Structure formats: C-alpha cells, structure tokens
Amino acid sequence: MTDYISEYKKKTKGSVKLFDKSLKFHVNGVSHNIRFFEPYPFVVKSSSGKNLVDVDNNKYTDYWMGHWSLILGHGPKPVKDAVKKQIEKSWMYGTVNEQTIKLSELISKAVPVAEKIRYVTSGTEATMYAVRLARSVTGKNIIAKIDGGWHGYTSDLLKSVNWPFTESESTGVVNEEKIVSIPFNDFEKSLEILKKVSNDLAGIIIEPVLGGGGCIPANADYLKGIQEFCKKNNSLFILDEIVTGFRFRFGCLYPTMNLDPDIVTLGKIVGGGMPIGVMCGKKEIMEYSNTKGKKKTERSYIGGGTFSANPMSMTSGFATLTELKSGKTIYSKINSLGDFVRKEITKVFDGKVIVTGKGSLFMTHFVKDGVTEVINSSQAAKCDTSLLNKYHFKMIAHDGIFFLPGKLGAISNAHTKEDIKKMINATENFQE
Ligand SMILES: Cc1ncc(COP(=O)(O)O)c(C=O)c1O
C-alpha cells in the first residue's frame, strides 16, 4: 500500500497543491462526502469519452462515470451538440419550456407509471417529495426503507444507511421514529417489521438494485411480496430507480419484474450528466400535488425549485435518451461487458471475492467472516471493505484506472472490451 501511495503522490503534485487550497474553502475539501479518498483525491481538469484527466495530465479510464450518470461516456457528441445549440438559445428560462415537454414525452412512453411527471434538480429532492406525497395520499406517517438503502441526503430517509444500521446517521435529523428499516431480500423478516407499523405505514421505498448499499439486485419475488403488502395495506409502493432507470434497458427495471409501483423516482442518466431528479407517478396520486382547486389541508405541497426543468438538463436528458433509444446495440454491449467483467474478476480472485451487480454495474466484495453470499447490505458490510479500497487505489495509482475507492463500477458505451481486459490485467497484478 505504501508503495502505491508514494507512486500516487509522485504523479499528483499539482493535485495535492490544489486540494490543499480546496481544504481552505470546503469542509474536508469536497462538496460531496464520498468524493474524498486517502491520501487526497486527484483534481480533475477535463474529461472525454471514457477518460478523466487530472491537473497533472494523468489520464484515468473512468468507472465512476459521474456517479454512474454518464451511460454514454463523458461528453458524447450528440449530447454535446444538443447542449451547445441550447446554450446559444439560452440556459435558463424559469418558465414552462418546450425542452421539458420533449423529455417528458420520451419518459412517459418508456415508463408506464409516469402518467404525471415532476422535475427537480437532484435525486435527493425527488425522494424527499416522494415521501411527502406518500404521507399526503395515505394520511399516514411512517415510511419503511431498506437497511443500506440510499436515497440521497433527504432528512426523512437518512436512517439505516450504514452498517450496523442501528445508529442514527446524523444529528440534526428529527422524527426518526417515523422511519423503519427492513432487511433486503428477506421477505419473512421484512413482513414481521412491517406488520408492527402497518396502521401508520404511508409507504415503502426501495431500490430495485441496491446501489450505495453494495450493488445488489433485488429478488423479484421479494419486491412482489412487498408490493402486495403495500396494496393490501393501502400504503404506497415507491421504487427508487435513480440508479437503475435507463441503465439496463430503455426504461425502468420494474416492468421486467412485472411490478406496478405507485411512484418511481428517476435521476442521473435521464439528465444526461446535468442536474436532475424526477418524480413519476400515477395520475390520481400525483394529482395530490395539484395546487389548483385543492385546499391546504388536502394537497401535498411539492416543488420544484428555481432550476427545475431548466432547459440545459432537459436538453441533455433528451439527447441522451434519444441516443439510447436509437442506439440499438448500446444496452446489449454494456450489459454483456458487465457479465464479462463479473466473470473475469471472480476468476482472477479465485474464491476470494463475490462480484455482485447487474448489466453494466458491478462491485467486488472481498469475502471474510464466513460470508458465502452477498444478497443484502449486512453481508456486503461484513466483507473486507478496506481491501476493496486498496484494490481500487492500486488501480488509480498504478494503472490509470479510476473507481471511486470502495464504490461500484459502471461501464459506459465509451468503454471497449480492450478497456475491460486492461482492468482485468490490473486486477491480476494486485497484491494485497
Ligand atoms: C438510489 C439513489 N437514490 C437517490 C440518490 C440521490 O441522488 P442525488 O445524488 O442526485 O441527490 C442516489 C444518489 O446516488 C441514489 O443512488
């Protein structure tokens, strides 16, 4: 490890200087907690295709891909062209605009639940409103989430995010007793917990593939069971597809599991790398947010904000989805590269790892403490996360390959099989 740190320090002399400056202005030098890694993160000056370039001109093949939002890679031409054209017209209207309607037409055709759509500027905001809407619609208070589920920093969902899922994640958050958490992929135990709060349960929010919680796909029967419980209990079933929406196919993941959620949240890919969050829902549910003809005691007062549905995000989202829709081979290509990478990393580590994921998302878990499967966040947390950090850091320092240490990797359309083979090669050379 020490060698890799010296190697990293030698090649990132410009970054360290700039990061020292960043520390003066920003807590821990960053504007998103997860962007910090030891000894200091390199500072990026540009990106293109599959690559990030830092201020010392080091090039990294990127598997972080803008928090997994850049499915077409950095700055893909059709998106860049559309954004340039829009910027000529202007970048902020603060009014209803054509660009929004175009994006909504695409989303509503691909996502059956999107009978009505509301745009915001982050996934955090989208899940915050989804929770509020569920409470308004049902007149109940409690929201259930998954142990290890991540829905952004929304106060209402900032519980049971990190192992051991029992301590509060933060001071300054109130009414945490209104959030309960259930174990992923364990229907019996989840049901036990849900039954205890059923009278006051407004909704359940779940990611169909746990992202931050370990890149773990949900079992379809588990989600079906949870959905059925919600329907019987008059609680809303909310799927957070901010990571999974348009990641594996043109649309959401839920139709492939025959699910029928009440609300779906989207973000990341549908903004094509510009700020976005989206709430999609059935008409009768979304209408609770209609301020026309509804008393304060009846409505759910949900946003936007200044920058919601801004023409830049709408344009880059529309161009990205258009490209995904017309590029018939994109999904089959990146999904099969994902299958390849899972198989090869598993082979290289020969019994020491479990590689989880789906399609173009993957994560390596170094097993320890008798873990034999990773189907929930507890098992993921019991794996050797410091070894995963070492493995990722080695690739940053030595191989010009970037994973945000400890996080899942995302393959974009800009990656090739050659890139994946290089990463496998770098994996073979990793020594603990
Ligand atoms: C599943 C999920 N929901 C919500 C969010 C929050 O989105 P944002 O970071 O845009 O606020 C994230 C972010 O990674 C996420 O993974």
Coordinates of C-alpha atoms and ligand atoms in Angstrom, one line a residue:
M1 CA 0.0 0.0 0.0
T2 CA 2.8 2.4 1.0
D3 CA 4.4 2.0 -2.4
Y4 CA 1.2 2.9 -4.2
I5 CA 0.8 6.0 -2.0
S6 CA 4.3 7.2 -3.0
E7 CA 3.6 6.4 -6.6
Y8 CA 0.3 8.3 -6.4
K9 CA 2.0 11.3 -4.7
K10 CA 4.8 11.4 -7.3
K11 CA 2.3 11.8 -10.1
T12 CA -0.2 14.1 -8.5
K13 CA 1.9 17.0 -7.3
G14 CA -0.4 19.5 -8.9
S15 CA -3.5 17.9 -7.4
V16 CA -2.1 18.0 -3.9
K17 CA -1.4 21.7 -4.1
L18 CA -4.9 22.4 -5.4
F19 CA -6.5 20.1 -3.0
D20 CA -4.8 21.9 -0.1
K21 CA -6.4 25.1 -1.4
S22 CA -9.7 23.3 -1.7
L23 CA -9.4 22.4 2.0
K24 CA -9.3 26.1 2.9
F25 CA -12.7 26.6 1.3
H26 CA -14.5 23.3 1.7
V27 CA -15.1 21.0 4.6
N28 CA -12.8 18.0 4.0
G29 CA -12.0 19.7 0.7
V30 CA -15.1 18.3 -1.0
S31 CA -18.8 19.1 -1.8
H32 CA -20.0 15.5 -1.6
N33 CA -18.7 13.4 1.3
I34 CA -18.0 10.3 -0.9
R35 CA -15.6 12.2 -3.2
F36 CA -12.8 12.3 -0.7
F37 CA -10.4 9.4 -0.5
E38 CA -7.0 9.0 1.1
P39 CA -4.4 10.4 0.9
Y40 CA -6.2 13.1 -1.2
P41 CA -8.3 12.9 -4.3
F42 CA -6.8 14.0 -7.6
V43 CA -8.2 17.1 -9.1
V44 CA -9.8 16.8 -12.5
K45 CA -9.4 19.3 -15.2
S46 CA -11.2 17.7 -18.1
S47 CA -12.9 14.5 -19.3
S48 CA -13.8 12.9 -22.6
G49 CA -15.2 9.6 -23.6
K50 CA -14.1 7.0 -21.1
N51 CA -11.4 9.2 -19.6
L52 CA -10.9 11.6 -16.8
V53 CA -7.8 13.9 -17.0
D54 CA -6.3 15.4 -13.8
V55 CA -4.4 18.7 -13.4
D56 CA -1.1 16.7 -13.7
N57 CA -2.2 15.3 -17.1
N58 CA -2.7 11.8 -15.8
K59 CA -5.4 10.0 -17.7
Y60 CA -7.7 7.6 -16.0
T61 CA -10.2 5.1 -17.5
D62 CA -13.2 6.1 -15.5
Y63 CA -15.5 3.5 -14.0
W64 CA -17.2 6.0 -11.6
M65 CA -18.7 7.8 -14.6
G66 CA -20.1 10.8 -12.8
H67 CA -21.8 9.0 -10.0
W68 CA -23.0 6.4 -12.7
S69 CA -24.9 9.1 -14.6
L70 CA -22.8 9.0 -17.8
I71 CA -24.0 5.9 -19.6
L72 CA -22.8 7.3 -22.9
G73 CA -19.4 8.3 -21.5
H74 CA -18.0 11.8 -20.9
G75 CA -19.2 14.5 -23.4
P76 CA -20.7 12.2 -26.1
K77 CA -21.0 14.1 -29.3
P78 CA -24.8 14.1 -29.8
V79 CA -25.4 15.4 -26.3
K80 CA -22.6 17.9 -26.6
D81 CA -24.0 19.2 -29.9
A82 CA -27.5 19.5 -28.4
V83 CA -26.3 21.3 -25.3
K84 CA -24.2 23.7 -27.5
K85 CA -27.2 24.5 -29.6
Q86 CA -29.3 25.1 -26.5
I87 CA -26.7 27.3 -24.8
E88 CA -26.8 29.6 -27.9
K89 CA -30.6 30.0 -27.3
S90 CA -30.0 30.4 -23.5
W91 CA -29.6 28.3 -20.5
M92 CA -32.2 29.4 -18.0
Y93 CA -35.8 30.4 -18.6
G94 CA -37.6 29.9 -15.3
T95 CA -40.8 29.2 -17.3
V96 CA -42.6 26.4 -19.0
N97 CA -40.5 25.4 -22.0
E98 CA -40.6 23.0 -25.0
Q99 CA -37.5 21.1 -23.9
T100 CA -39.3 19.7 -20.9
I101 CA -42.3 18.5 -22.8
K102 CA -40.0 16.7 -25.3
L103 CA -38.2 14.9 -22.5
S104 CA -41.5 14.0 -20.8
E105 CA -42.9 12.5 -24.0
L106 CA -39.9 10.2 -24.1
I107 CA -40.0 9.2 -20.5
S108 CA -43.8 8.7 -20.4
K109 CA -43.7 6.3 -23.3
A110 CA -40.9 4.3 -21.7
V111 CA -42.1 4.3 -18.1
P112 CA -45.7 3.2 -17.7
V113 CA -46.1 4.6 -14.3
A114 CA -45.1 8.1 -15.5
E115 CA -48.7 9.3 -16.1
K116 CA -47.6 12.6 -14.5
I117 CA -44.0 13.8 -14.1
R118 CA -42.5 16.5 -11.8
Y119 CA -38.9 17.6 -12.3
V120 CA -36.5 18.7 -9.6
T121 CA -32.7 19.1 -9.7
S122 CA -31.4 16.2 -7.6
G123 CA -32.4 12.7 -6.7
T124 CA -32.4 13.8 -3.1
E125 CA -35.2 16.2 -3.8
A126 CA -37.1 13.6 -5.8
T127 CA -37.1 11.1 -2.9
M128 CA -37.9 13.8 -0.4
Y129 CA -41.1 14.7 -2.3
A130 CA -42.0 11.1 -2.9
V131 CA -42.1 10.5 0.8
R132 CA -44.1 13.7 1.4
L133 CA -46.6 12.6 -1.3
A134 CA -47.0 9.2 0.2
R135 CA -47.8 10.7 3.5
S136 CA -50.3 13.1 2.0
V137 CA -52.0 10.5 -0.1
T138 CA -52.4 8.0 2.7
G139 CA -52.8 10.3 5.7
K140 CA -50.2 8.1 7.5
N141 CA -46.7 8.9 8.7
I142 CA -44.3 6.0 8.7
I143 CA -42.0 5.3 5.8
A144 CA -40.2 2.0 5.5
K145 CA -36.8 1.7 3.8
I146 CA -34.2 -0.9 3.3
D147 CA -31.2 -1.5 5.6
G148 CA -28.4 0.0 3.5
G149 CA -30.8 1.8 1.1
W150 CA -29.5 5.1 -0.1
H151 CA -31.9 7.8 -1.4
G152 CA -29.7 10.8 -1.1
Y153 CA -29.4 13.1 1.9
T154 CA -33.1 13.7 2.3
S155 CA -33.7 14.0 6.1
D156 CA -36.7 11.7 6.0
L157 CA -34.6 8.8 4.7
L158 CA -31.3 9.4 6.4
K159 CA -31.6 6.3 8.6
S160 CA -30.1 2.8 8.4
V161 CA -27.8 3.7 5.6
N162 CA -24.5 2.4 7.1
W163 CA -23.7 -0.7 8.9
P164 CA -24.8 -1.7 11.6
F165 CA -27.9 0.2 10.6
T166 CA -28.9 0.8 14.2
E167 CA -27.3 4.1 14.9
S168 CA -28.5 7.5 13.7
E169 CA -26.5 8.6 10.7
S170 CA -26.6 12.3 11.7
T171 CA -27.5 14.8 14.4
G172 CA -30.0 17.4 13.3
V173 CA -32.5 14.8 12.0
V174 CA -35.8 14.7 13.8
N175 CA -38.7 12.3 14.0
E176 CA -36.5 9.3 13.0
E177 CA -39.0 7.1 14.8
K178 CA -41.2 7.6 11.7
I179 CA -38.7 5.7 9.6
V180 CA -38.4 1.9 10.0
S181 CA -36.0 -0.2 8.1
I182 CA -36.3 -3.7 6.7
P183 CA -33.7 -6.3 5.5
F184 CA -33.3 -6.5 1.7
N185 CA -34.3 -9.8 0.1
D186 CA -35.7 -11.3 3.3
F187 CA -39.5 -11.2 3.0
E188 CA -40.4 -13.0 6.2
K189 CA -38.3 -10.7 8.4
S190 CA -39.5 -7.6 6.5
L191 CA -43.1 -8.6 6.9
E192 CA -42.6 -9.1 10.6
I193 CA -41.3 -5.5 10.9
L194 CA -43.9 -4.0 8.5
K195 CA -46.9 -5.7 10.3
K196 CA -45.9 -3.9 13.6
V197 CA -46.3 -0.5 11.9
S198 CA -49.0 -1.3 9.3
N199 CA -51.6 1.0 10.8
D200 CA -49.5 4.1 10.2
L201 CA -47.4 3.0 7.2
A202 CA -47.5 5.6 4.4
G203 CA -45.2 3.8 2.1
I204 CA -42.2 1.7 1.4
I205 CA -39.3 3.0 -0.7
I206 CA -36.8 0.5 -2.3
E207 CA -34.1 0.5 -5.0
P208 CA -34.5 -2.5 -7.3
V209 CA -30.7 -2.8 -7.3
L210 CA -29.2 -1.5 -4.1
G211 CA -26.6 1.0 -5.3
G212 CA -24.7 2.6 -2.5
G213 CA -25.6 -0.5 -0.3
G214 CA -23.4 -2.8 -2.4
C215 CA -24.7 -3.2 -6.0
I216 CA -27.1 -5.9 -5.1
P217 CA -30.1 -6.8 -7.2
A218 CA -33.4 -7.4 -5.5
N219 CA -35.1 -10.7 -5.9
A220 CA -38.3 -10.2 -8.0
D221 CA -40.4 -12.3 -5.6
Y222 CA -39.2 -10.1 -2.7
L223 CA -40.3 -7.0 -4.5
K224 CA -43.6 -8.6 -5.5
G225 CA -44.3 -9.6 -1.9
I226 CA -43.5 -6.0 -0.7
Q227 CA -45.8 -4.6 -3.4
E228 CA -48.6 -6.9 -2.4
F229 CA -48.3 -5.9 1.2
C230 CA -48.4 -2.2 0.2
K231 CA -51.6 -2.7 -1.9
K232 CA -53.4 -4.6 0.8
N233 CA -52.3 -2.1 3.5
N234 CA -53.1 1.0 1.5
S235 CA -49.5 2.1 1.6
L236 CA -47.7 3.4 -1.4
F237 CA -45.0 1.3 -3.1
I238 CA -42.2 3.6 -4.2
L239 CA -39.4 2.4 -6.4
D240 CA -36.2 4.5 -6.4
E241 CA -34.9 3.9 -9.9
I242 CA -32.4 6.9 -9.8
V243 CA -29.6 4.5 -10.5
T244 CA -31.4 1.7 -12.4
G245 CA -33.7 3.8 -14.6
F246 CA -32.5 3.6 -18.2
R247 CA -29.4 1.8 -17.0
F248 CA -30.2 -1.8 -18.2
R249 CA -32.8 -1.1 -20.9
F250 CA -34.7 1.8 -22.4
G251 CA -37.0 2.4 -19.5
C252 CA -37.1 1.2 -15.9
L253 CA -36.2 -2.1 -14.4
Y254 CA -39.6 -2.7 -12.7
P255 CA -41.6 -3.7 -15.8
T256 CA -39.2 -6.6 -16.3
M257 CA -40.3 -7.9 -12.9
N258 CA -44.0 -7.4 -13.6
L259 CA -44.2 -4.7 -10.8
D260 CA -46.7 -1.9 -10.6
P261 CA -45.3 0.8 -8.3
D262 CA -47.3 3.9 -7.3
I263 CA -44.3 6.3 -7.6
V264 CA -41.0 5.9 -9.3
T265 CA -38.1 8.3 -8.8
L266 CA -35.5 8.9 -11.6
G267 CA -32.3 10.9 -11.9
K268 CA -28.7 10.5 -13.1
I269 CA -29.0 9.1 -16.6
V270 CA -32.2 10.9 -17.6
G271 CA -30.4 14.2 -17.1
G272 CA -27.5 13.1 -19.3
G273 CA -24.9 14.4 -16.9
M274 CA -26.8 17.6 -15.9
P275 CA -28.6 18.2 -12.6
I276 CA -31.9 16.3 -12.4
G277 CA -34.3 14.4 -10.2
V278 CA -37.7 13.2 -11.4
M279 CA -40.9 12.0 -9.7
C280 CA -43.1 9.9 -11.9
G281 CA -46.4 8.6 -10.7
K282 CA -49.9 7.5 -11.4
K283 CA -52.2 10.4 -12.2
E284 CA -54.5 10.0 -9.2
I285 CA -51.5 10.1 -6.8
M286 CA -49.6 12.9 -8.5
E287 CA -52.8 15.0 -8.6
Y288 CA -52.5 15.4 -4.8
S289 CA -49.7 17.9 -5.6
N290 CA -52.0 19.9 -7.8
T291 CA -52.4 23.4 -6.2
K292 CA -55.5 24.2 -8.4
G293 CA -58.7 23.6 -6.5
K294 CA -57.1 21.8 -3.5
K295 CA -57.2 23.2 0.0
K296 CA -54.0 23.3 2.0
T297 CA -55.4 20.5 4.1
E298 CA -55.9 18.3 1.1
R299 CA -52.9 18.9 -1.1
S300 CA -49.3 17.8 -1.0
Y301 CA -47.2 20.8 -1.4
I302 CA -44.2 19.7 -3.5
G303 CA -41.6 21.5 -5.6
G304 CA -39.6 22.1 -8.0
G305 CA -37.4 25.0 -7.5
T306 CA -35.6 27.7 -9.3
F307 CA -33.7 25.3 -11.6
S308 CA -36.3 22.6 -12.0
A309 CA -36.9 21.6 -15.7
N310 CA -34.2 24.0 -16.8
P311 CA -33.5 23.8 -20.5
M312 CA -30.0 22.6 -20.1
S313 CA -30.9 19.5 -18.1
M314 CA -33.9 18.8 -20.3
T315 CA -31.9 19.1 -23.4
S316 CA -29.0 16.9 -22.3
G317 CA -31.5 14.4 -20.9
F318 CA -33.5 14.3 -24.1
A319 CA -30.4 13.9 -26.3
T320 CA -29.1 11.1 -24.1
L321 CA -32.4 9.2 -24.1
T322 CA -32.7 9.7 -27.9
E323 CA -29.3 8.3 -28.4
L324 CA -30.1 5.3 -26.1
K325 CA -33.3 4.7 -27.9
S326 CA -31.8 4.8 -31.4
G327 CA -28.5 3.0 -30.5
K328 CA -30.0 -0.4 -30.7
T329 CA -26.8 -2.2 -29.5
I330 CA -25.8 0.0 -26.6
Y331 CA -27.6 -1.9 -23.9
S332 CA -26.6 -5.4 -25.2
K333 CA -23.0 -4.2 -25.5
I334 CA -22.6 -2.7 -22.0
N335 CA -24.7 -5.4 -20.3
S336 CA -22.5 -8.1 -21.8
L337 CA -19.3 -6.3 -20.9
G338 CA -20.7 -6.3 -17.3
D339 CA -21.3 -10.1 -17.5
F340 CA -17.7 -10.4 -18.8
V341 CA -16.2 -8.3 -16.0
R342 CA -18.1 -10.2 -13.2
K343 CA -16.9 -13.5 -14.6
E344 CA -13.3 -12.4 -15.1
I345 CA -12.8 -10.7 -11.7
T346 CA -14.4 -13.7 -10.0
K347 CA -11.9 -16.0 -11.9
V348 CA -8.9 -13.8 -11.0
F349 CA -9.6 -13.7 -7.3
D350 CA -10.3 -17.4 -7.3
G351 CA -12.8 -17.8 -4.4
K352 CA -11.8 -14.7 -2.5
V353 CA -14.5 -12.5 -3.9
I354 CA -18.1 -12.3 -4.8
V355 CA -18.8 -9.9 -7.6
T356 CA -22.3 -8.6 -7.5
G357 CA -24.3 -6.4 -9.9
K358 CA -26.4 -6.5 -12.9
G359 CA -25.9 -5.4 -16.5
S360 CA -23.2 -2.7 -16.7
L361 CA -23.0 -2.2 -12.9
F362 CA -20.6 -4.3 -10.8
M363 CA -19.0 -4.4 -7.4
T364 CA -16.3 -6.6 -6.0
H365 CA -16.7 -7.9 -2.4
F366 CA -13.7 -9.5 -0.7
V367 CA -15.3 -12.1 1.4
K368 CA -14.4 -12.6 5.1
D369 CA -16.1 -13.7 8.4
G370 CA -17.7 -16.7 6.7
V371 CA -19.7 -14.6 4.2
T372 CA -20.8 -17.0 1.4
E373 CA -23.3 -14.8 -0.4
V374 CA -24.0 -11.1 -0.8
I375 CA -27.7 -10.6 -1.1
N376 CA -28.1 -7.7 1.4
S377 CA -26.1 -4.8 2.8
S378 CA -25.2 -6.5 6.0
Q379 CA -23.4 -9.2 4.1
A380 CA -21.7 -6.5 1.9
A381 CA -20.6 -4.6 5.0
K382 CA -19.1 -7.7 6.6
C383 CA -16.8 -8.1 3.6
D384 CA -13.3 -6.7 3.6
T385 CA -14.0 -3.1 2.5
S386 CA -10.5 -1.9 3.3
L387 CA -9.1 -4.5 0.9
L388 CA -11.6 -3.2 -1.7
N389 CA -10.3 0.3 -1.1
K390 CA -6.7 -0.9 -1.5
Y391 CA -7.5 -2.7 -4.8
H392 CA -9.2 0.4 -6.2
F393 CA -6.4 2.7 -5.0
K394 CA -3.8 0.5 -6.6
M395 CA -5.5 0.9 -9.9
I396 CA -5.7 4.7 -9.5
A397 CA -2.0 5.0 -8.5
H398 CA -0.5 2.3 -10.8
D399 CA -2.8 1.6 -13.7
G400 CA -4.6 4.8 -14.7
I401 CA -7.9 3.3 -13.8
F402 CA -10.4 5.1 -11.7
F403 CA -13.0 3.6 -9.4
L404 CA -14.2 5.8 -6.5
P405 CA -12.5 3.7 -3.9
G406 CA -15.0 1.2 -2.3
K407 CA -17.8 2.0 -4.7
L408 CA -19.4 0.1 -7.5
G409 CA -18.2 0.4 -11.1
A410 CA -20.3 1.4 -14.1
I411 CA -19.5 0.6 -17.7
S412 CA -20.5 3.2 -20.3
N413 CA -20.9 3.0 -24.1
A414 CA -17.5 4.7 -24.4
H415 CA -15.7 1.6 -22.8
T416 CA -14.5 -1.2 -25.0
K417 CA -13.7 -4.8 -24.4
E418 CA -10.0 -3.8 -24.5
D419 CA -10.5 -1.4 -21.6
I420 CA -12.1 -4.2 -19.6
K421 CA -9.3 -6.5 -20.4
K422 CA -6.8 -3.9 -19.2
M423 CA -8.7 -3.6 -16.0
I424 CA -8.7 -7.4 -15.6
N425 CA -5.0 -7.3 -16.2
A426 CA -4.6 -4.7 -13.5
T427 CA -6.6 -6.9 -11.2
E428 CA -4.3 -9.8 -11.8
N429 CA -1.4 -7.7 -10.7
F430 CA -3.0 -6.6 -7.5
Q431 CA -1.2 -7.8 -4.4
E432 CA -2.8 -7.4 -1.1
Ligands
LIG1 C1 -30.8 5.2 -5.4 C2 -30.4 6.6 -5.2 N1 -31.4 7.5 -4.9 C3 -31.2 8.8 -4.7 C4 -29.9 9.3 -4.9 C5 -29.7 10.8 -4.6 O1 -29.5 11.4 -5.8 P1 -28.7 12.8 -5.9 O2 -27.2 12.5 -5.5 O3 -28.8 13.3 -7.3 O4 -29.3 13.7 -4.9 C6 -28.9 8.5 -5.2 C7 -27.5 9.0 -5.4 O5 -26.5 8.3 -5.6 C8 -29.1 7.1 -5.4 O6 -28.1 6.2 -5.7

